mmCIF file of C-alpha atoms in Angstrom:
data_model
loop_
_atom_site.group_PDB
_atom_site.id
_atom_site.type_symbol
_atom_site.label_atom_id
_atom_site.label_comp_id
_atom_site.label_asym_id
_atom_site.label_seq_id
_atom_site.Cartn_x
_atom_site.Cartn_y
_atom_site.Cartn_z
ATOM 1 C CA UNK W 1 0.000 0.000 0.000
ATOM 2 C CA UNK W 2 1.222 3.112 -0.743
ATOM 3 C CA UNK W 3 1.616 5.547 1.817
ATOM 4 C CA UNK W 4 0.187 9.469 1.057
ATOM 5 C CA UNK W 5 2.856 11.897 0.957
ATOM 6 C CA UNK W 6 2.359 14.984 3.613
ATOM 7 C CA UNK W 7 3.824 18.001 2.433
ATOM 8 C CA UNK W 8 4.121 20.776 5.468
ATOM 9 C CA UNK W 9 4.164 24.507 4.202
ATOM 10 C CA UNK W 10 7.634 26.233 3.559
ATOM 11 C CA UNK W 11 8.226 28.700 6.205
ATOM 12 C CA UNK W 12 9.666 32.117 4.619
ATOM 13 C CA UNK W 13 10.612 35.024 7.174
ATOM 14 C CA UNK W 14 9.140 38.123 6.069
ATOM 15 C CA UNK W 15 10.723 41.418 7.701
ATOM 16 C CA UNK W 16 7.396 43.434 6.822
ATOM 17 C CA UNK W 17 7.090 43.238 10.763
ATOM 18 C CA UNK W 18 10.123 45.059 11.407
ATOM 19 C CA UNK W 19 8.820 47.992 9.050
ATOM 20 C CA UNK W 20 7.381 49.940 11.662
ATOM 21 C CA UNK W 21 9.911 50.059 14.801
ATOM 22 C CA UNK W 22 11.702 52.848 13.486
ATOM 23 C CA UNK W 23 7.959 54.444 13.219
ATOM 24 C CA UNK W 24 7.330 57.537 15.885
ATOM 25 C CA UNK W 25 4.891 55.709 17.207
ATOM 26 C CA UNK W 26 6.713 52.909 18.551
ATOM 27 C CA UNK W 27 9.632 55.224 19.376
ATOM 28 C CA UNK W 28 7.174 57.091 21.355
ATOM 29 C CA UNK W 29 6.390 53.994 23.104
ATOM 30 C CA UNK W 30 10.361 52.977 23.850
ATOM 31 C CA UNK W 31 10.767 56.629 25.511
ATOM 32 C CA UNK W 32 7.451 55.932 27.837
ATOM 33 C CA UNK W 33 9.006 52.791 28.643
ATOM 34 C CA UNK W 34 12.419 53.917 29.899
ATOM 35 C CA UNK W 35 10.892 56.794 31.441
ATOM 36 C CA UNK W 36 8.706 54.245 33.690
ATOM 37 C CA UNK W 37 11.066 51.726 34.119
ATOM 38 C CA UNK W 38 13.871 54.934 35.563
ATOM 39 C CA UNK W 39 10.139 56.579 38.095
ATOM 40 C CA UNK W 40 10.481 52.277 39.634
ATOM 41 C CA UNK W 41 14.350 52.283 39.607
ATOM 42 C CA UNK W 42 14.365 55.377 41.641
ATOM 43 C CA UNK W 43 11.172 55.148 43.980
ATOM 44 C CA UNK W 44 12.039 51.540 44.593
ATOM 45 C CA UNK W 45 15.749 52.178 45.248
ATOM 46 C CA UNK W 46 17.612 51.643 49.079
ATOM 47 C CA UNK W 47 18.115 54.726 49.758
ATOM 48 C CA UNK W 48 17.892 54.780 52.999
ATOM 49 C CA UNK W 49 21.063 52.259 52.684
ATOM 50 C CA UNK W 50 22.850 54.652 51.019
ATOM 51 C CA UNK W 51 22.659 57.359 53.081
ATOM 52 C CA UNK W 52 23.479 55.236 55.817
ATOM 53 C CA UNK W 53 26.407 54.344 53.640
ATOM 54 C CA UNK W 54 27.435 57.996 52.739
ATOM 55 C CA UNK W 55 26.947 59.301 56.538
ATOM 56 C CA UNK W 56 29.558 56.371 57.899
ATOM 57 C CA UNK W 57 32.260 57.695 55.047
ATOM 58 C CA UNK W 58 32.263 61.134 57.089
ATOM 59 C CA UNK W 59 34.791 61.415 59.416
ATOM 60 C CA UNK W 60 33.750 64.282 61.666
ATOM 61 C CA UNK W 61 36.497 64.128 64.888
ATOM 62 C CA UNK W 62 35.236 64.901 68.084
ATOM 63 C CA UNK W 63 31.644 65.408 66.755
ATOM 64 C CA UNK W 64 28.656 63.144 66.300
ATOM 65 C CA UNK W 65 26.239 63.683 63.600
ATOM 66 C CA UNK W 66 21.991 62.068 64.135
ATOM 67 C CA UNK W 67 19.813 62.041 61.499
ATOM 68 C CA UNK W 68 16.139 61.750 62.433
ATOM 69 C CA UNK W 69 15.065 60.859 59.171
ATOM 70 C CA UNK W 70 15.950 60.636 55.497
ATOM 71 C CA UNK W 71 13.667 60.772 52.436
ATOM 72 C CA UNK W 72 14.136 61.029 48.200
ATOM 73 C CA UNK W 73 13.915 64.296 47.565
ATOM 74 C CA UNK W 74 13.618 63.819 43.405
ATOM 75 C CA UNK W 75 15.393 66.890 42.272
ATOM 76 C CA UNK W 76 17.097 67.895 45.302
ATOM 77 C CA UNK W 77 18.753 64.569 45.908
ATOM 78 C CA UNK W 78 17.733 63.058 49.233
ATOM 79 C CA UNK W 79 16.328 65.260 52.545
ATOM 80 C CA UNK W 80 17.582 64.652 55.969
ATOM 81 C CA UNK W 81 15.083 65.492 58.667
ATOM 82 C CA UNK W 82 15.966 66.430 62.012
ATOM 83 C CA UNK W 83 19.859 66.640 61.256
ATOM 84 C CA UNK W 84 21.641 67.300 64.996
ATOM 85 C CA UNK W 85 25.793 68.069 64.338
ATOM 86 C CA UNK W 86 27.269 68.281 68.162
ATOM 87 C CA UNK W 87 29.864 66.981 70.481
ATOM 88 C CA UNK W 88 30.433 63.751 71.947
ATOM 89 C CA UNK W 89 29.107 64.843 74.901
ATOM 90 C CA UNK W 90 25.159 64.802 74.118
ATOM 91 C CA UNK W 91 24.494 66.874 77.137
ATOM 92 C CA UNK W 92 26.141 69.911 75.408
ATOM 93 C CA UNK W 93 24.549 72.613 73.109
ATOM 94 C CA UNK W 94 24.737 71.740 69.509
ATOM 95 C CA UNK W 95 27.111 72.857 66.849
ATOM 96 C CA UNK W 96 24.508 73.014 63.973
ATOM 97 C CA UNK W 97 20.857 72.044 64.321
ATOM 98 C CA UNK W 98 17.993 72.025 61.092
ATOM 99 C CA UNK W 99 14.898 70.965 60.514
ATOM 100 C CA UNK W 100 15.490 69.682 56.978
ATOM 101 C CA UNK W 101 18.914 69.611 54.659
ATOM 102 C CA UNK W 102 18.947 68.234 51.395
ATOM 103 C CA UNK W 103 22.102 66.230 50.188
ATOM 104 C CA UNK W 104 22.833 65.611 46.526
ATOM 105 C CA UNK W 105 25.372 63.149 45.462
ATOM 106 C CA UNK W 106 28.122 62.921 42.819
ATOM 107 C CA UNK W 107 26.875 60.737 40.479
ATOM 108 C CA UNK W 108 30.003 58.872 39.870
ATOM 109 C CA UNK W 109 29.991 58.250 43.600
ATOM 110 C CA UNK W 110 26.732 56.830 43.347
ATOM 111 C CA UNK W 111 27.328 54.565 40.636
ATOM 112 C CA UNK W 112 30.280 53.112 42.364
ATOM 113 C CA UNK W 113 28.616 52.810 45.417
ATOM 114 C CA UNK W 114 31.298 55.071 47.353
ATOM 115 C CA UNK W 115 30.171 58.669 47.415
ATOM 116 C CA UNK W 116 33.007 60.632 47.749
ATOM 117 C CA UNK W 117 31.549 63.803 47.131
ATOM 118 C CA UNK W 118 28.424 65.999 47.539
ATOM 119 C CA UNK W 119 26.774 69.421 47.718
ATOM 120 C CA UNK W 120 23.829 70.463 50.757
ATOM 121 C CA UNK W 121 22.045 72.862 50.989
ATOM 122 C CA UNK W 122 18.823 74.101 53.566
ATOM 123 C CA UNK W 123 17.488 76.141 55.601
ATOM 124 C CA UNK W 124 19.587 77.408 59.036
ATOM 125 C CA UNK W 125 18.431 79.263 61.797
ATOM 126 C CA UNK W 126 16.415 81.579 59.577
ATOM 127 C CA UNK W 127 18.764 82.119 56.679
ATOM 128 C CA UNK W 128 20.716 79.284 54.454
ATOM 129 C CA UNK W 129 23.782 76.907 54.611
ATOM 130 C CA UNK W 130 25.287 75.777 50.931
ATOM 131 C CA UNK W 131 28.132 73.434 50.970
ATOM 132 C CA UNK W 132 29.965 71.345 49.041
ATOM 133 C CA UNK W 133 32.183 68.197 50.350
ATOM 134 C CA UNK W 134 34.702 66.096 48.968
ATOM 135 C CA UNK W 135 36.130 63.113 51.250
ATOM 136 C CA UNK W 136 39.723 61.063 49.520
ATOM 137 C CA UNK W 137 43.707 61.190 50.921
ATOM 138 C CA UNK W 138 42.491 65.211 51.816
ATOM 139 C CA UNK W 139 39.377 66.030 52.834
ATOM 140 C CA UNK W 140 38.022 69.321 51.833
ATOM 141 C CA UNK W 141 34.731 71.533 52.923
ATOM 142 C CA UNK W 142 33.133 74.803 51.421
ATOM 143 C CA UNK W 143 30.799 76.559 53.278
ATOM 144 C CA UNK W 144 28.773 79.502 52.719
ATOM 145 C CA UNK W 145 26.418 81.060 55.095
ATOM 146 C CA UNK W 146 23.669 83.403 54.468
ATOM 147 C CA UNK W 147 21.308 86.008 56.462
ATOM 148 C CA UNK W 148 22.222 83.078 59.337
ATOM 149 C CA UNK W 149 20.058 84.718 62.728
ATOM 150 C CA UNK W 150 22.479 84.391 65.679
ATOM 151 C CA UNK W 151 20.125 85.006 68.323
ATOM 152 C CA UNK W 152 18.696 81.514 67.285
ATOM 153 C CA UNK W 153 22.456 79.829 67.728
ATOM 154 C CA UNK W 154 22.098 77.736 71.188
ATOM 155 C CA UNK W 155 25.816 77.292 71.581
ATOM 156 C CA UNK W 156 25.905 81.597 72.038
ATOM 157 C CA UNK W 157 23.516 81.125 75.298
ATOM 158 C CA UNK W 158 25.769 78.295 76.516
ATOM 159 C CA UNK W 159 28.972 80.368 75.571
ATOM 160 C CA UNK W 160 27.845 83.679 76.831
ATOM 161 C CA UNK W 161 26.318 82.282 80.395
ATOM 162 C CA UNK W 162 22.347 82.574 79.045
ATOM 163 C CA UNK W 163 22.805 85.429 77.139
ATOM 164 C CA UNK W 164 22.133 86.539 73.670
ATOM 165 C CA UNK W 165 23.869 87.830 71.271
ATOM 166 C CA UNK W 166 21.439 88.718 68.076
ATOM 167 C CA UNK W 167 22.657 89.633 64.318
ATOM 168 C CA UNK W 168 22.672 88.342 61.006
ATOM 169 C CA UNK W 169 25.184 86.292 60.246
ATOM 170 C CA UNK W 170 26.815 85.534 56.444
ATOM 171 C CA UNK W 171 30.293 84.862 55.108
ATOM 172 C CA UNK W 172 32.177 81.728 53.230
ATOM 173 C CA UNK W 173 34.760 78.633 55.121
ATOM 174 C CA UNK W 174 36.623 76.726 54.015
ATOM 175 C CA UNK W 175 38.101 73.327 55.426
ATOM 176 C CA UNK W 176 40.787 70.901 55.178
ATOM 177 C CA UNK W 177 41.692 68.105 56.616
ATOM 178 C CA UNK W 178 43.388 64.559 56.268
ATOM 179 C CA UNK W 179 41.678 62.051 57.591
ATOM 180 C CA UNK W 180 40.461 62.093 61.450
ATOM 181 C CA UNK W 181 44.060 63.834 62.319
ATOM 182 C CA UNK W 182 42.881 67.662 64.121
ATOM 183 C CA UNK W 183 46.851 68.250 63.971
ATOM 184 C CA UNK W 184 46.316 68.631 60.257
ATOM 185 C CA UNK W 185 43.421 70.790 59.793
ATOM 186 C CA UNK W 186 43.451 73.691 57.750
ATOM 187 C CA UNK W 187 40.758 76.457 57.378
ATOM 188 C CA UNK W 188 40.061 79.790 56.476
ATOM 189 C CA UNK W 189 36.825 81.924 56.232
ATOM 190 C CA UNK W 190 35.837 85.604 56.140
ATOM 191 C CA UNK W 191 32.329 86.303 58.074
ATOM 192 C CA UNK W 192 30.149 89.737 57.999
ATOM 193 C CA UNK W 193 27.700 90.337 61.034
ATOM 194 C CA UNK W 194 25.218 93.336 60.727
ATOM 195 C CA UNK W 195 22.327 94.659 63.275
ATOM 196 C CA UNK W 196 24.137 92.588 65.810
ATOM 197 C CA UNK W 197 23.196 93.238 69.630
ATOM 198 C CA UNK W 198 24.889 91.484 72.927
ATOM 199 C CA UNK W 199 22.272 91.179 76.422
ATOM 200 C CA UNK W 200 22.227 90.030 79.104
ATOM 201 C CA UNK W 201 25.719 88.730 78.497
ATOM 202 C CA UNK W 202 28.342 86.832 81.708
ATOM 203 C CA UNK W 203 31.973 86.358 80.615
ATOM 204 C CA UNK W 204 33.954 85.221 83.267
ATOM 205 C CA UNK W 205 31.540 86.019 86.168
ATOM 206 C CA UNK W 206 30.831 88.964 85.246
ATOM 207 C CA UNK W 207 27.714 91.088 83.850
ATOM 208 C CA UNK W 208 28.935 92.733 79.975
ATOM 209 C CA UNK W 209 26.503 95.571 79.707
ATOM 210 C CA UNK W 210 24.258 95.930 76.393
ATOM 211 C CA UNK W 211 25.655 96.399 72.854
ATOM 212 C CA UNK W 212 24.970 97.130 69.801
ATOM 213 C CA UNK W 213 26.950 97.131 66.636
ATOM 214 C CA UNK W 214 26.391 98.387 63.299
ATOM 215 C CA UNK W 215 28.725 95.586 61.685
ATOM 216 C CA UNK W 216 31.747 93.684 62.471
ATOM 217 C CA UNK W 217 33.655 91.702 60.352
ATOM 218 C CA UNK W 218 36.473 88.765 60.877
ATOM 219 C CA UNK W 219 38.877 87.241 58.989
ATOM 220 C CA UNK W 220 40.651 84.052 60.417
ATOM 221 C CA UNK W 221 42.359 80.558 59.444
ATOM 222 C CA UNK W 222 43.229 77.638 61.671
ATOM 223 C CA UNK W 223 45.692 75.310 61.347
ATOM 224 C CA UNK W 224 45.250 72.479 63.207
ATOM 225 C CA UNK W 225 44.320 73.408 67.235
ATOM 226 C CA UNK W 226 45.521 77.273 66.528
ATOM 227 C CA UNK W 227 43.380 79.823 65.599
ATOM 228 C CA UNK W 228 44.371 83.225 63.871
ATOM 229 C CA UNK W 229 42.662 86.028 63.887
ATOM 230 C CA UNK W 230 43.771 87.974 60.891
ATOM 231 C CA UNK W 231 41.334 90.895 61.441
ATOM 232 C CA UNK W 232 37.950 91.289 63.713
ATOM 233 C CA UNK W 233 36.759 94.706 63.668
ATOM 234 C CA UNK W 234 33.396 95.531 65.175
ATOM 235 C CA UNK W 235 31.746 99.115 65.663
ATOM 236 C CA UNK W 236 28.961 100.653 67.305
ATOM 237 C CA UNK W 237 27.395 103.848 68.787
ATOM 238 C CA UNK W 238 28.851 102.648 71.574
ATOM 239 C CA UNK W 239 31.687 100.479 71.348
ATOM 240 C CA UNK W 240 34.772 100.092 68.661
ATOM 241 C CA UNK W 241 36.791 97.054 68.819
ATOM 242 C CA UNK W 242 39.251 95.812 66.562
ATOM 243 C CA UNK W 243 41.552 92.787 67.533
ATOM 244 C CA UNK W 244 44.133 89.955 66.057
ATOM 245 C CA UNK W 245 46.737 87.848 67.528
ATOM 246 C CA UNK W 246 46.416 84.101 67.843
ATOM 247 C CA UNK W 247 44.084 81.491 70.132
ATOM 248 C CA UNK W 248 44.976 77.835 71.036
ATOM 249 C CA UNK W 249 42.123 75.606 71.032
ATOM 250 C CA UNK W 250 41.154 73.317 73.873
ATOM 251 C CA UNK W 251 38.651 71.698 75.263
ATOM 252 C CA UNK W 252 36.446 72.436 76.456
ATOM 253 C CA UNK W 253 36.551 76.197 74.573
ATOM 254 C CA UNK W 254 36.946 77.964 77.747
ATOM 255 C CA UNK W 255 40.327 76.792 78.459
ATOM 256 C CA UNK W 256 41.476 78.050 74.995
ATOM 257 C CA UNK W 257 44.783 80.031 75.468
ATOM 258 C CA UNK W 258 44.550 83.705 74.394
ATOM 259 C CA UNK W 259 47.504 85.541 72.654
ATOM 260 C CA UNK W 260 46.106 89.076 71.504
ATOM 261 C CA UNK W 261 46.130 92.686 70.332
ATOM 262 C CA UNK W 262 42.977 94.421 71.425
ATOM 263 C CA UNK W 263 42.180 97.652 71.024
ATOM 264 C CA UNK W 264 39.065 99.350 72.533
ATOM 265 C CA UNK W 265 37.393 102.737 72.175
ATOM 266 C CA UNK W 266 34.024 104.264 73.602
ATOM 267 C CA UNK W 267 31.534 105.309 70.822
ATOM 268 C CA UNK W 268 29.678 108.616 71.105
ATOM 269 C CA UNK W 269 26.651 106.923 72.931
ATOM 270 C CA UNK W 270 28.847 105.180 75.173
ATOM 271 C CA UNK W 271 27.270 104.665 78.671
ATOM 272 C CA UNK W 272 28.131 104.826 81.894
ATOM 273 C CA UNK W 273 28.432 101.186 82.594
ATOM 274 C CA UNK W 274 30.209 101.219 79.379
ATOM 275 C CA UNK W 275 32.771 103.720 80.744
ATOM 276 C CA UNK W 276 33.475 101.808 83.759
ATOM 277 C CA UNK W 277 34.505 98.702 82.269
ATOM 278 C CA UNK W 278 36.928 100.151 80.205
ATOM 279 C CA UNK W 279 38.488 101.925 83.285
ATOM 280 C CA UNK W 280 39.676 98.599 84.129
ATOM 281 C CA UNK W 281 41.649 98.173 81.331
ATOM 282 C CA UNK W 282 45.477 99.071 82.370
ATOM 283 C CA UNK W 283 46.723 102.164 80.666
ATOM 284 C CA UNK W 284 49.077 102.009 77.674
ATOM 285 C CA UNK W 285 52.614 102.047 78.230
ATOM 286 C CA UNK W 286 54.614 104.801 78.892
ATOM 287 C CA UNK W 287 55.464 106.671 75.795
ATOM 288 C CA UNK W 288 52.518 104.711 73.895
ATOM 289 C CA UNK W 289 49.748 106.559 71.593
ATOM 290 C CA UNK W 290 46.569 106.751 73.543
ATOM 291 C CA UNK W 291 45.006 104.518 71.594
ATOM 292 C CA UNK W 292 48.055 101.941 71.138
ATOM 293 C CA UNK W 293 46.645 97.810 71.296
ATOM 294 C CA UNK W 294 46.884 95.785 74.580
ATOM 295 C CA UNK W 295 47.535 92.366 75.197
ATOM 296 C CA UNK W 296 44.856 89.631 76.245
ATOM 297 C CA UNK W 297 46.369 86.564 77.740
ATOM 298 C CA UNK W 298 45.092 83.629 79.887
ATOM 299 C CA UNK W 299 42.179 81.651 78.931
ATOM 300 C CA UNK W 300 38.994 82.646 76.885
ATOM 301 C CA UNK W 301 36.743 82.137 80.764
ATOM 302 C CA UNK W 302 40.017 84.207 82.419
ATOM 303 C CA UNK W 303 41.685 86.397 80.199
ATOM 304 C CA UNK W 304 44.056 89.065 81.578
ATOM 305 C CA UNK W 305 44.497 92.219 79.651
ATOM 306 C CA UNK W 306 47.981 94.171 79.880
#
């Protein structure tokens, strides 16, 4: 018997399929695609891991930096909520407190999964803090403050025995440093304070009377635990004071060494409590100008003036 032959049809690709990807339509379609695909990559990513990763990379010595909270911030980069910069000590006023500072990334640090370096920016104490970091064999800082409101710095009250001193506060700094080694820090800044005030002020038991000052002005640098003041000049209807010289850092800040010119003059509106207290400054040398500098010495809570 003779079997039927089956023939099964010859299959011939066609590219008449492929006519229409390079159609706007499905190009359209590709974009949409990507676009959705990047919104999931990015709402779905660990960020909160990363943060935590780019927070432990900061070597901050002596200090101790809490984060309440941390969020993706889309165009800003992420948002830290709650940020609290201060000593070891937690008892102790804070060196930098805000509600909310956003934190942006390098991108190459992001795809490598070691940030090295990143810009902030947010609100502080009524004005705004930019900044731009850079950890690697040197780590460097930039800092610029602007229209900062001193009267709503805690450390002042701490500093000045409950006082207050009140101004607004704006100037650049710079930092340097290798490492978690103080011995080789390196920094610089110039600061402006205008419509600043000083009440109810203590320094070294006892009562500073009320000030005000037009503006004041400071230019410094440290390098490592030294302090030079290149230039502070502050005046006022009824105070002038310009000063320089040198200050060794300890801690805590009180027992900082002083080394100082100072020169102070009463404004036209001096008062009489005003007049007093600079009675007890020790005259000028023999021979010396009226108005020649003195020297400050001892600690910043016990300075001696000569």
């Amino acid at each position: 018997m003779k079997v039927p032959a089956l023939r099964l049809p010859a299959w011939r690709p066609s590219l008449d399929s492929l006519e229409g990807l390079g159609s706007r339509r499905v190009l359209l379609y590709a974009i949409y695609t990507l676009f959705l695909f990047f919104i999931f990559l990015f709402a779905n990513f660990p960020h909160g891991l990363l943060l935590q990763r780019l927070l432990s990379a900061i070597e901050l010595p002596g200090m101790r930096l809490d984060v309440g909270d941390a969020r993706f911030a889309w165009w800003k980069g992420f948002e830290l909520q709650r940020v609290h910069l201060g000593p070891e000590d937690p008892n102790r006023a804070a060196y930098l407190e805000t509600t909310s500072l956003f934190v942006r990334p390098g991108l190459d640090g992001l795809f490598s999964g070691r940030p090295r370096a990143f810009t902030v920016n947010g609100p502080l104490y009524g004005g705004s803090l930019e900044g731009h970091f850079a950890s690697g064999d040197m780590n460097r800082a930039t800092v610029t403050l602007d229209a900062v409101q001193l009267q709503r710095y805690p450390l002042f009250a701490e500093l000045l025995s409950g006082g207050q001193l009140a101004g607004v506060l704006s100037g650049a700094l710079t930092v340097e440093a290798r490492g978690a080694n103080t011995d080789e820090l390196r920094a610089a800044g110039e600061l402006e304070l205008g419509d600043a005030s000083l009440t109810d002020a203590k320094w070294s038991g006892f009562v500073l009377p009320a000030l005000r000052f037009d503006g004041a002005t400071a230019k410094f640098s440290v390098q490592g635990n030294r302090l030079e003041i290149q230039e502070l000049h502050a005046e006022g209807p009824e105070l002038t004071l310009v000063a320089s010289g040198q200050v060794a850092l300890r801690e805590p800040v009180s027992d900082s060494v002083l080394n100082l010119k100072l020169s102070v003059a009463p404004g036209p509106e001096a008062t009489d409590q005003i007049k007093t207290l600079l009675s007890f400054i020790p005259p000028p040398a023999k021979g010396a100008k009226a108005d020649a500098p003195r020297t400050v010495s001892g600690t910043l809570a016990k300075p001696r003036i000569r």
